[in-house]
XYZ file of C-alpha atoms in Angstrom:
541
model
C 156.227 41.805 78.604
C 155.298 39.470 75.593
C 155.039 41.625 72.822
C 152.529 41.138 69.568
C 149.768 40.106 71.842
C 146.154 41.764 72.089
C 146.209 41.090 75.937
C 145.608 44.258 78.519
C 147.938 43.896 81.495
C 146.384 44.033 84.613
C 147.225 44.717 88.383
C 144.629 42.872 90.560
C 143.070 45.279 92.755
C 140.411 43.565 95.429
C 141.351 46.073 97.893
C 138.440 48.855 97.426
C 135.341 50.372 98.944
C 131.734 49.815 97.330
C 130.213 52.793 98.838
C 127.122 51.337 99.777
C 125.141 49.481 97.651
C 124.399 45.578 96.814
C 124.503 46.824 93.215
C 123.475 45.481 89.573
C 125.599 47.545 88.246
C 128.920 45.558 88.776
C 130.616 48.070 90.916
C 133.073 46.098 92.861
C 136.870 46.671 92.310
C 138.809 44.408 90.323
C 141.974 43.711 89.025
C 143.841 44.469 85.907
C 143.691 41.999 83.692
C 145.273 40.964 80.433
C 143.217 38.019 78.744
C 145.778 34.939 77.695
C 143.348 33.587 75.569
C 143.552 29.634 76.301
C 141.354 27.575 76.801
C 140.779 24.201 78.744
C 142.115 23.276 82.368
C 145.226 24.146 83.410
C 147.935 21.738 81.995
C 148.415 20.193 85.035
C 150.621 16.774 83.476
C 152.931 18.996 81.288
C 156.184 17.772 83.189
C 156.923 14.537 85.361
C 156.663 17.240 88.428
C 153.186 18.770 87.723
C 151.885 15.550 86.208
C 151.945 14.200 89.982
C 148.833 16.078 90.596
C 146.868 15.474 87.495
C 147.789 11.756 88.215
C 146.538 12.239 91.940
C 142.633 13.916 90.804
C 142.639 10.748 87.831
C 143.739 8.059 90.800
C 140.736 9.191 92.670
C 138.305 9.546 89.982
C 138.554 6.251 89.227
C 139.381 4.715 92.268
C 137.930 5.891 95.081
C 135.315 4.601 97.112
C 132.402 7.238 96.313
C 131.938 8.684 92.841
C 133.837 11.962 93.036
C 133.532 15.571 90.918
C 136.461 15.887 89.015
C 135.671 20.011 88.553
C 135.439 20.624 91.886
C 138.604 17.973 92.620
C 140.234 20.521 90.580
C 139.165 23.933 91.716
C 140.116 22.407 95.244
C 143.597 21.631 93.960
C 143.933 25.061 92.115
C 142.607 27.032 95.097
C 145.198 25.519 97.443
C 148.259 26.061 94.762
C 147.121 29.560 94.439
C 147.169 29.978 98.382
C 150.759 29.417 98.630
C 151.640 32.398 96.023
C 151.064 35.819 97.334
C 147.620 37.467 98.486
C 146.888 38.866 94.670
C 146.870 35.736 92.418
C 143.259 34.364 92.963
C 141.183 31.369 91.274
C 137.948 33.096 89.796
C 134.812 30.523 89.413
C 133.250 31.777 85.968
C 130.995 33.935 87.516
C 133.774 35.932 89.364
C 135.579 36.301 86.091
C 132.632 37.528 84.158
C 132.176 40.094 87.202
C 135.395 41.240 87.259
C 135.299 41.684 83.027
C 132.022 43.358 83.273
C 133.687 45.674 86.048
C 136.443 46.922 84.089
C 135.194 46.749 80.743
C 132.545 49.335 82.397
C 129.715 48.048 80.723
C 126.772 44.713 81.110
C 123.698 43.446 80.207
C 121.388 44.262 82.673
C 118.231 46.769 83.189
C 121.022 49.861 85.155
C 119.125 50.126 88.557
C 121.121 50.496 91.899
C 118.857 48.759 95.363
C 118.983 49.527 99.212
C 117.270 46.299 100.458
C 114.844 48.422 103.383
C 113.181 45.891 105.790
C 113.457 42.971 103.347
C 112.138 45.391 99.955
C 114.396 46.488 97.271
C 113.842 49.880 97.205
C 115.873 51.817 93.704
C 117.863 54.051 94.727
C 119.715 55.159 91.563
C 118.742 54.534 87.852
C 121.713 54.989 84.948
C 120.646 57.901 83.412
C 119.156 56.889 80.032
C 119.144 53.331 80.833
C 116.748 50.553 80.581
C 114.572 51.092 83.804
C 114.583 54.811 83.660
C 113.446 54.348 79.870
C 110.369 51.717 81.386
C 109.620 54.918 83.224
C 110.909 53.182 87.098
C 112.010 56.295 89.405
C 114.300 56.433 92.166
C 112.315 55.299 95.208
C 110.408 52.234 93.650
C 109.982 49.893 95.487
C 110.302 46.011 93.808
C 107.029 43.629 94.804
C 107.803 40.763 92.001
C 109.720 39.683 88.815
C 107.620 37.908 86.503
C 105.272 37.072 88.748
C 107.278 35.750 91.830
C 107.467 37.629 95.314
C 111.267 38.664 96.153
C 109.861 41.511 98.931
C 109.551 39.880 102.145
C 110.661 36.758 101.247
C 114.495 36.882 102.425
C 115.769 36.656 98.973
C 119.249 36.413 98.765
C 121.588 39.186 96.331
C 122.581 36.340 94.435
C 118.708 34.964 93.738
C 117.894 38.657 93.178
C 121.164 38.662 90.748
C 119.596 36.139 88.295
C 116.275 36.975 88.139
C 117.174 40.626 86.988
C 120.367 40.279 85.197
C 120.054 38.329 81.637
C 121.032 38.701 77.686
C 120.256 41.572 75.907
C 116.832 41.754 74.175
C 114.913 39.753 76.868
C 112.393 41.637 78.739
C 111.519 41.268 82.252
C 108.444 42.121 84.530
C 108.466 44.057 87.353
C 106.011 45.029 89.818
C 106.485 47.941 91.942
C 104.978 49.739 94.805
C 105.525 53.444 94.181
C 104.752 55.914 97.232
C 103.151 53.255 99.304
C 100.878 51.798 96.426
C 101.167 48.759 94.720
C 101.051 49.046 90.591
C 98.501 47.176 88.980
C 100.260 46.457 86.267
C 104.105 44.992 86.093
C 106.306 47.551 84.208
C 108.037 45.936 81.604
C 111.754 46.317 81.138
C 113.518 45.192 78.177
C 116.913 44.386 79.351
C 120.164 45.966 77.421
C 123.812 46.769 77.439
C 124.291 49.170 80.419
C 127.507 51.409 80.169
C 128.865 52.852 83.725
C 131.758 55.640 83.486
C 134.272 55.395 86.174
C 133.845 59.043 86.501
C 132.281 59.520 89.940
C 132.138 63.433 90.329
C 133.946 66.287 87.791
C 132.744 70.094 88.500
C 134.481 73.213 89.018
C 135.661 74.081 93.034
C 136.572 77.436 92.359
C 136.470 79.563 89.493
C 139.947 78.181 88.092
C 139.832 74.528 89.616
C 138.640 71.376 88.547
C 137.568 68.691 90.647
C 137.642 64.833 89.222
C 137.343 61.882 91.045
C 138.126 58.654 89.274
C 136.203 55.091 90.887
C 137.764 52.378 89.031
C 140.526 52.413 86.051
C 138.536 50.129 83.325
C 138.554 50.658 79.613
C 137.352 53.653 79.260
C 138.794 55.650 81.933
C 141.119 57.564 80.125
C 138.390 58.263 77.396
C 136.045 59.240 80.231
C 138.862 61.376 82.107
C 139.839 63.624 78.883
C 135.926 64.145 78.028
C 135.205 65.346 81.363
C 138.533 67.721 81.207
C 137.637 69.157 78.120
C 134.080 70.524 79.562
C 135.704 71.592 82.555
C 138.712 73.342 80.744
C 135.626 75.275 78.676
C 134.584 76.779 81.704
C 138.113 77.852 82.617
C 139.789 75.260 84.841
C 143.407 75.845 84.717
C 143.812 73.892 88.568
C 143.181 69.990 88.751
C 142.662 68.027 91.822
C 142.501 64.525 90.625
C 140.980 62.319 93.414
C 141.990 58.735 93.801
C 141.051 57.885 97.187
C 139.441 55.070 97.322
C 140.072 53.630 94.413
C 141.119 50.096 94.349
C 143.007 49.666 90.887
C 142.059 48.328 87.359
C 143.914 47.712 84.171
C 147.168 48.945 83.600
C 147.106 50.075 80.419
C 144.005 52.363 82.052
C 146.755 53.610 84.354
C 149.502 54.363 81.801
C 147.083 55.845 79.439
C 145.428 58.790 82.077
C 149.212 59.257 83.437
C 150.254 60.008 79.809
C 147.183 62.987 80.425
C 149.769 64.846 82.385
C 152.728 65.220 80.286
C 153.640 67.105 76.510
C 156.697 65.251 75.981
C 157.962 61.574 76.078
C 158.072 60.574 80.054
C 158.815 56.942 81.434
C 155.481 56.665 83.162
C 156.650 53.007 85.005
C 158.060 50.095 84.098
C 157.703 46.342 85.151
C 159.734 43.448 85.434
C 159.625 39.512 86.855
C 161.658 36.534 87.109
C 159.878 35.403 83.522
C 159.267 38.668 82.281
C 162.350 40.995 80.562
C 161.671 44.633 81.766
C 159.258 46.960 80.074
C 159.108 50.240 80.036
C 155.927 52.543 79.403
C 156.004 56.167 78.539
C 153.554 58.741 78.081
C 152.280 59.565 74.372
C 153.397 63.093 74.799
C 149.954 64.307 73.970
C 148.612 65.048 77.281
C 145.223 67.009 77.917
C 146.546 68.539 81.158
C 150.094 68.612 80.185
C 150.440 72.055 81.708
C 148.935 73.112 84.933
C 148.821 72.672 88.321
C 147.879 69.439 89.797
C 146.722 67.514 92.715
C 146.239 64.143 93.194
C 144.599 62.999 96.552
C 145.222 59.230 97.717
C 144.540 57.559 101.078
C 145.315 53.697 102.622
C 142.443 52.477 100.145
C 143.832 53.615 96.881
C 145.926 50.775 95.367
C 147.566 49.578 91.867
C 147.019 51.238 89.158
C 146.026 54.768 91.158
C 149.260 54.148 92.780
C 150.923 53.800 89.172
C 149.364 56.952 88.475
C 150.634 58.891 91.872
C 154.170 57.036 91.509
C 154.621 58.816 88.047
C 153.360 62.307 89.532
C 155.456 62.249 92.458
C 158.531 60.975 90.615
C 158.644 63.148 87.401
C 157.370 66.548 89.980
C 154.163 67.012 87.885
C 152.496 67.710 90.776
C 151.998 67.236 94.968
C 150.112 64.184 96.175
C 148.033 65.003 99.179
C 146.491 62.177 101.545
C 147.586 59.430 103.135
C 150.100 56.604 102.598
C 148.415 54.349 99.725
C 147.868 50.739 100.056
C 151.375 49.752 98.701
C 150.405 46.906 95.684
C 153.506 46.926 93.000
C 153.047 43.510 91.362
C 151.057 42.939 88.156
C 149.131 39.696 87.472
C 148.117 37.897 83.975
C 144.697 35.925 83.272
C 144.638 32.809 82.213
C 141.627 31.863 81.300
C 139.625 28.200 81.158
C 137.329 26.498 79.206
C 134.529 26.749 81.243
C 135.087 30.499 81.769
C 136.754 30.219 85.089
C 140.205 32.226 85.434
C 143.512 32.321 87.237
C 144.630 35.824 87.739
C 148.341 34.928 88.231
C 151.253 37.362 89.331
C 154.127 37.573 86.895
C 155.571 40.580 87.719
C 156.437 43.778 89.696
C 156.302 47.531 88.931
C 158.410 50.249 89.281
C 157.846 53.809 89.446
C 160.053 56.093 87.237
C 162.978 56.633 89.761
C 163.284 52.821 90.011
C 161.591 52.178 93.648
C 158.831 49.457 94.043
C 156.249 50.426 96.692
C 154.867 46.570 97.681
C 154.264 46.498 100.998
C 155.074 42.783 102.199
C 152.703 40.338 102.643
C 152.257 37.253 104.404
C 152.740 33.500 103.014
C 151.093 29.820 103.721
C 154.477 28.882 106.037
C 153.599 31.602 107.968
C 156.714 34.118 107.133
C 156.620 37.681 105.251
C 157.950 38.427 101.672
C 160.460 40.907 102.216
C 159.810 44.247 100.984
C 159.712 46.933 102.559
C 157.082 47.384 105.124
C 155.260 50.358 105.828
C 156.454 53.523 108.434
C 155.103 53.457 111.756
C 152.118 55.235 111.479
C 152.239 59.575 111.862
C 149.410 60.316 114.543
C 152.107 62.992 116.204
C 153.202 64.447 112.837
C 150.283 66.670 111.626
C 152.697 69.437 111.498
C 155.937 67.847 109.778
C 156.437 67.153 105.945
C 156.063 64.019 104.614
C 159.677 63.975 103.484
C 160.892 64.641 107.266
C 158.557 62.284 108.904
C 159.212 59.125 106.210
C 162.821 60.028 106.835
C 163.447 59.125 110.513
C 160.760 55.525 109.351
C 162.172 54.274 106.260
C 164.700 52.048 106.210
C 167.989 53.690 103.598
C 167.880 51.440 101.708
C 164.194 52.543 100.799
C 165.075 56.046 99.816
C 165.220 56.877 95.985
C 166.199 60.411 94.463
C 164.025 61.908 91.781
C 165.859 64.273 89.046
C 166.171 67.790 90.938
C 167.418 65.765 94.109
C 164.004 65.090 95.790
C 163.866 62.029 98.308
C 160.700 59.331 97.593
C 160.764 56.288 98.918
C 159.715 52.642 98.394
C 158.161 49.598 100.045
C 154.561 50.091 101.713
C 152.906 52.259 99.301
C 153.443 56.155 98.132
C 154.235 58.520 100.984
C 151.906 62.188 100.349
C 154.073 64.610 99.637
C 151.470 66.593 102.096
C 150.472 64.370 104.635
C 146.770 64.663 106.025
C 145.766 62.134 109.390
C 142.691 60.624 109.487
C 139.690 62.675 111.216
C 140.068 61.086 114.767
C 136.080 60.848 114.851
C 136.140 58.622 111.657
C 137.787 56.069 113.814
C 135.826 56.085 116.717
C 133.993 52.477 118.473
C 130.286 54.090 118.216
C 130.999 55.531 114.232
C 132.503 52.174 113.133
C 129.446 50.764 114.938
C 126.691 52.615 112.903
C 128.459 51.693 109.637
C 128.808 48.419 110.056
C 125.150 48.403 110.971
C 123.720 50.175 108.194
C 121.817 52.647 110.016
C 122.846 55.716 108.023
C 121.574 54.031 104.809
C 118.352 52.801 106.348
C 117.882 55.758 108.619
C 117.973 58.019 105.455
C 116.107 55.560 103.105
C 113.535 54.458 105.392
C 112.492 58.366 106.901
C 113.781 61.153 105.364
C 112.975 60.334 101.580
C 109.249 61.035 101.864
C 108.488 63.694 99.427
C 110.716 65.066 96.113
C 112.384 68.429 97.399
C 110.731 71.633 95.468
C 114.539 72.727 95.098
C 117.563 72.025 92.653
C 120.762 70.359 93.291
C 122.299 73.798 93.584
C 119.855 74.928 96.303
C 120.254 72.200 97.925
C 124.343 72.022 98.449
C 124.039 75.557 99.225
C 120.880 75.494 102.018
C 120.034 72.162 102.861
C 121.958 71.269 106.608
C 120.744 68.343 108.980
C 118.562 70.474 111.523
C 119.973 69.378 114.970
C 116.455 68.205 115.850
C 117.095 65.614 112.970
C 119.991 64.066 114.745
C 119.017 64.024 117.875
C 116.356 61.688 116.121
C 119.047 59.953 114.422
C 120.516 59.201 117.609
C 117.591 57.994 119.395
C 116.892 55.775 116.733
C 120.528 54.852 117.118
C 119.604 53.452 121.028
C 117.002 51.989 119.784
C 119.196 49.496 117.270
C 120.582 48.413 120.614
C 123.922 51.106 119.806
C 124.186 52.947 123.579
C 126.464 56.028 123.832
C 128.012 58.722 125.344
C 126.913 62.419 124.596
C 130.420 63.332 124.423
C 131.110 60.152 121.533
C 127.769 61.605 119.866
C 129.037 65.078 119.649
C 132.585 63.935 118.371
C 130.984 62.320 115.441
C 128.105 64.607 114.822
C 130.293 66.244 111.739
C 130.623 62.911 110.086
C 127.324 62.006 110.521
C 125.699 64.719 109.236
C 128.224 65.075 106.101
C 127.066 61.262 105.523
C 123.467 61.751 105.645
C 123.591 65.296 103.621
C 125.073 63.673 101.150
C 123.255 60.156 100.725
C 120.111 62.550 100.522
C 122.241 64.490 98.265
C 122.565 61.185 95.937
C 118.982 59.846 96.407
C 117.780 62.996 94.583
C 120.372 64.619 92.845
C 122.863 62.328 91.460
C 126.183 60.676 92.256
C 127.904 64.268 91.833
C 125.508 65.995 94.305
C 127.130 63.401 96.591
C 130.610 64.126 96.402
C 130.081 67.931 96.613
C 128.668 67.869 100.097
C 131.389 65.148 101.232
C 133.862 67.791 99.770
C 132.643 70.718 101.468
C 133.893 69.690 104.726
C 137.051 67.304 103.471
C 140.360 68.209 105.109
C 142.322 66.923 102.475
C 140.182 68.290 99.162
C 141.404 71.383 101.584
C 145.075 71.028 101.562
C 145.143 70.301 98.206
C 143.227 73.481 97.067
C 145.331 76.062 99.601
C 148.463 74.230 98.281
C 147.070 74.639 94.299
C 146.306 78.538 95.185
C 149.776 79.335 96.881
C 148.686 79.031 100.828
């Protein structure tokens, strides 16, 4: 890569889940991104080539038979060039590149509340601890009537309206008006809006009493800060074991990726390296100062995690730090650039691939505008039938040879289509299912929990809670009538298949409304298959 520069490298990363929430807290996965600093449009007239379509938007500008917009002449032209490259590159309108900076960066200026819109209301269901709203005194369950003075409940307002009423530079105050426990506030709380930081850390705790749990959302800025402060507190209260979760988790800057990697190692490790047709190879090793340098570790991926977790897992699995558990990852190897404009619009543009340590490139291949595939290596033919088979063994008789790479001590990884678990766990059978798939698509967990079983603040702790609190039978069977009622008819036999899932989802969105964002990933663990494997692999089973 270009040396001397201040730019972060970046691996785009759109592929990700947003758990559930239209949120103001820019939550949505981006891509990596290292800033190129110029300005203006792109220059489109630099050679006798490109000039041709320069020449083209000026021809009709002043030529053509209705006045025309020369910006959006020009996003039209950009947006089509881009859609001949490959599925990663992307055209950002300046919104979508302030998004995607606010993302990774992990921080905005905003008031920190997270919304459920319930029947047309905006009902808060999470405040950033220590944030703006919770410092105006708004709780978890509020229910927004009007901003400065105009209705948004009932009105049909749209995420983006709702997006510019509350969202604004620091210092500026804003009014809102609330109805708390079914009864409107006389007066508007006033909210002085602020910088809002959000840690990528979505849930660190101790499993066991020599096990550490951390799962990672996003890899921004401060992951790696985040990562080794969370560590450290669990390391005080004797973690030795680390399951590092990365399901789920879409991507983010690569120097994010490279820095929590280094985390793992006490001496000088090529970590990956990356390479195009305009870049000279690069390689990045760890600083040799790792937190976790010694001790057994985990990490958990599945068909969502993608980029820079896969960086991460590459690096694990070929340098035998540890045992990936999961599922085959989304398979995205190739790093992109921004460019950005004068108007603060970007072009996140690939320049090159990665490579984990042993040399292989795990890019799946992707379709093109002329209809044929890139060729790398595709994927295996999906495991159903081989729950009880290795990995290794089953990726053997799937990959093509020329796909299979040798780490130091002789072990066989392989490339193309993302990184193969070293123990593989299928997907729960009742997570794929027509009726499940139906409910989430519709909502009716979120609104179902929001709209009936969030009445009155439990007289228990978190603790009491994860170890007492179960969906009483009687609840679902209410859950499922309500279910009919949404127009959703079923089968008791495709009711009891998913009743597990169901009530997991519900225990721990309750879990969340009250307790916190950790709350909810320690009832989704108790009953995770592959949290499982990994922790009877960690303890010898």
């Amino acid at each position: 890569m270009r040396k001397g520069t201040k730019r972060n490298l970046f691996i785009a990363a759109t592929y990700g889940a947003v758990l559930f929430l239209g949120l103001l807290l820019g939550q949505n996965y981006a891509g990596e991104n290292r800033w190129s600093g110029s300005g203006g449009l792109l220059p489109l007239g630099k050679t006798d080539r490109t000039g041709k379509v320069q020449h083209m938007i000026d021809l009709i500008v002043s030529n053509y038979v209705d006045s025309m917009d020369i910006g959006q002449l020009q996003d039209l032209a950009i947006n089509e060039i881009v859609a001949q490259l490959d599925p990663h590159s992307e055209y950002l309108q300046p919104d979508q590149a302030l998004k995607q900076h606010e993302t990774l960066e992990g921080s905005f200026e905003g008031i920190g509340i997270e919304y459920y819109n319930l029947h047309d209301t905006l009902m808060t269901v999470g405040l950033i601890a220590g944030g703006p709203a919770q410092r105006a005194g708004m709780r978890v369950g509020d229910k927004l009537v009007a901003i400065n003075g105009d209705a948004i409940a009932g009105v049909n307002i749209t995420d983006k309206a709702i997006e510019e009423k509350i969202r604004g530079r620091r210092g500026t105050a804003i009014e809102i008006t609330i109805n708390r426990s079914g009864k409107d506030i006389p007066t508007p709380l006033k909210v002085m809006r602020d910088r809002v930081d959000v840690s990528s850390i979505d849930a660190a705790y101790i499993i066991d009493s020599a096990t550490a749990y951390i799962k990672i959302r996003r890899f921004g800025a401060n992951t790696a800060d985040d990562f080794r402060q969370a560590l450290q507190n669990l390391k005080k209260q004797g973690a030795q074991r680390l399951i590092l979760d990365l399901r789920e988790n879409g991507g983010g800057y690569f120097s994010a990726a490279t820095a929590l990697a280094s985390q793992f190692f006490v001496d000088k490790q090529l970590i990956v390296y990356t390479q195009g047709a305009h870049e000279a190879r690069t390689d990045y090793y760890s600083s040799a100062d790792g937190i976790f340098g010694n001790g057994e570790l985990a990490v958990l991926i599945d068909e969502q995690s993608a980029s820079a977790s896969e960086i991460v897992a590459g690096a694990i699995q070929d340098l035998e730090r540890g045992i990936i558990v999961g599922r085959q990852s989304f398979g995205k190897a190739l790093v992109q650039e921004q460019f950005g404009f004068g108007d603060g619009s970007a072009i996140n543009l690939t320049v090159a691939r990665y490579y984990t340590p042993s040399g292989r490139c795990i890019q799946k291949s992707y379709p093109i505008s002329n209809g044929k595939n890139h060729h790398l290596a595709n994927r295996p033919t999906p495991a159903k039938k081989l729950m009880d088979t290795t990995i290794a063994e089953a990726v053997r008789r799937h990959r093509p040879s020329q796909d299979v790479y040798k780490t130091a001590s002789g072990k066989l990884v392989y490339g193309g289509g993302g990184i193969s678990p070293d123990v593989l766990v299928p997907a729960d059978s009742s997570g794929i299912s027509t009726l499940y798939r139906k409910i989430r698509k519709a909502n009716l967990i979120e609104t179902y929990v929001y709209d009936r079983l969030t009445k009155s603040v439990p007289a228990y702790a978190a603790e009491n809670y994860l170890k007492g609190y179960f969906l009483p039978d009687k609840e679902y069977d209410d859950f499922l009538q309500y279910v009919r009622n949404k127009g959703i008819d079923h089968t008791t036999k495709e009711a009891e298949a998913i009743k597990p899932m169901v009530r997991t989802d519900i225990e721990a969105l309750l879990g969340r409304y009250y307790f916190g964002s950790e709350t909810f990933f320690k009832v989704r663990n108790r009953s995770d298959q592959v949290l499982a494997q990994a922790l009877n692999a960690l303890q010898g089973g």
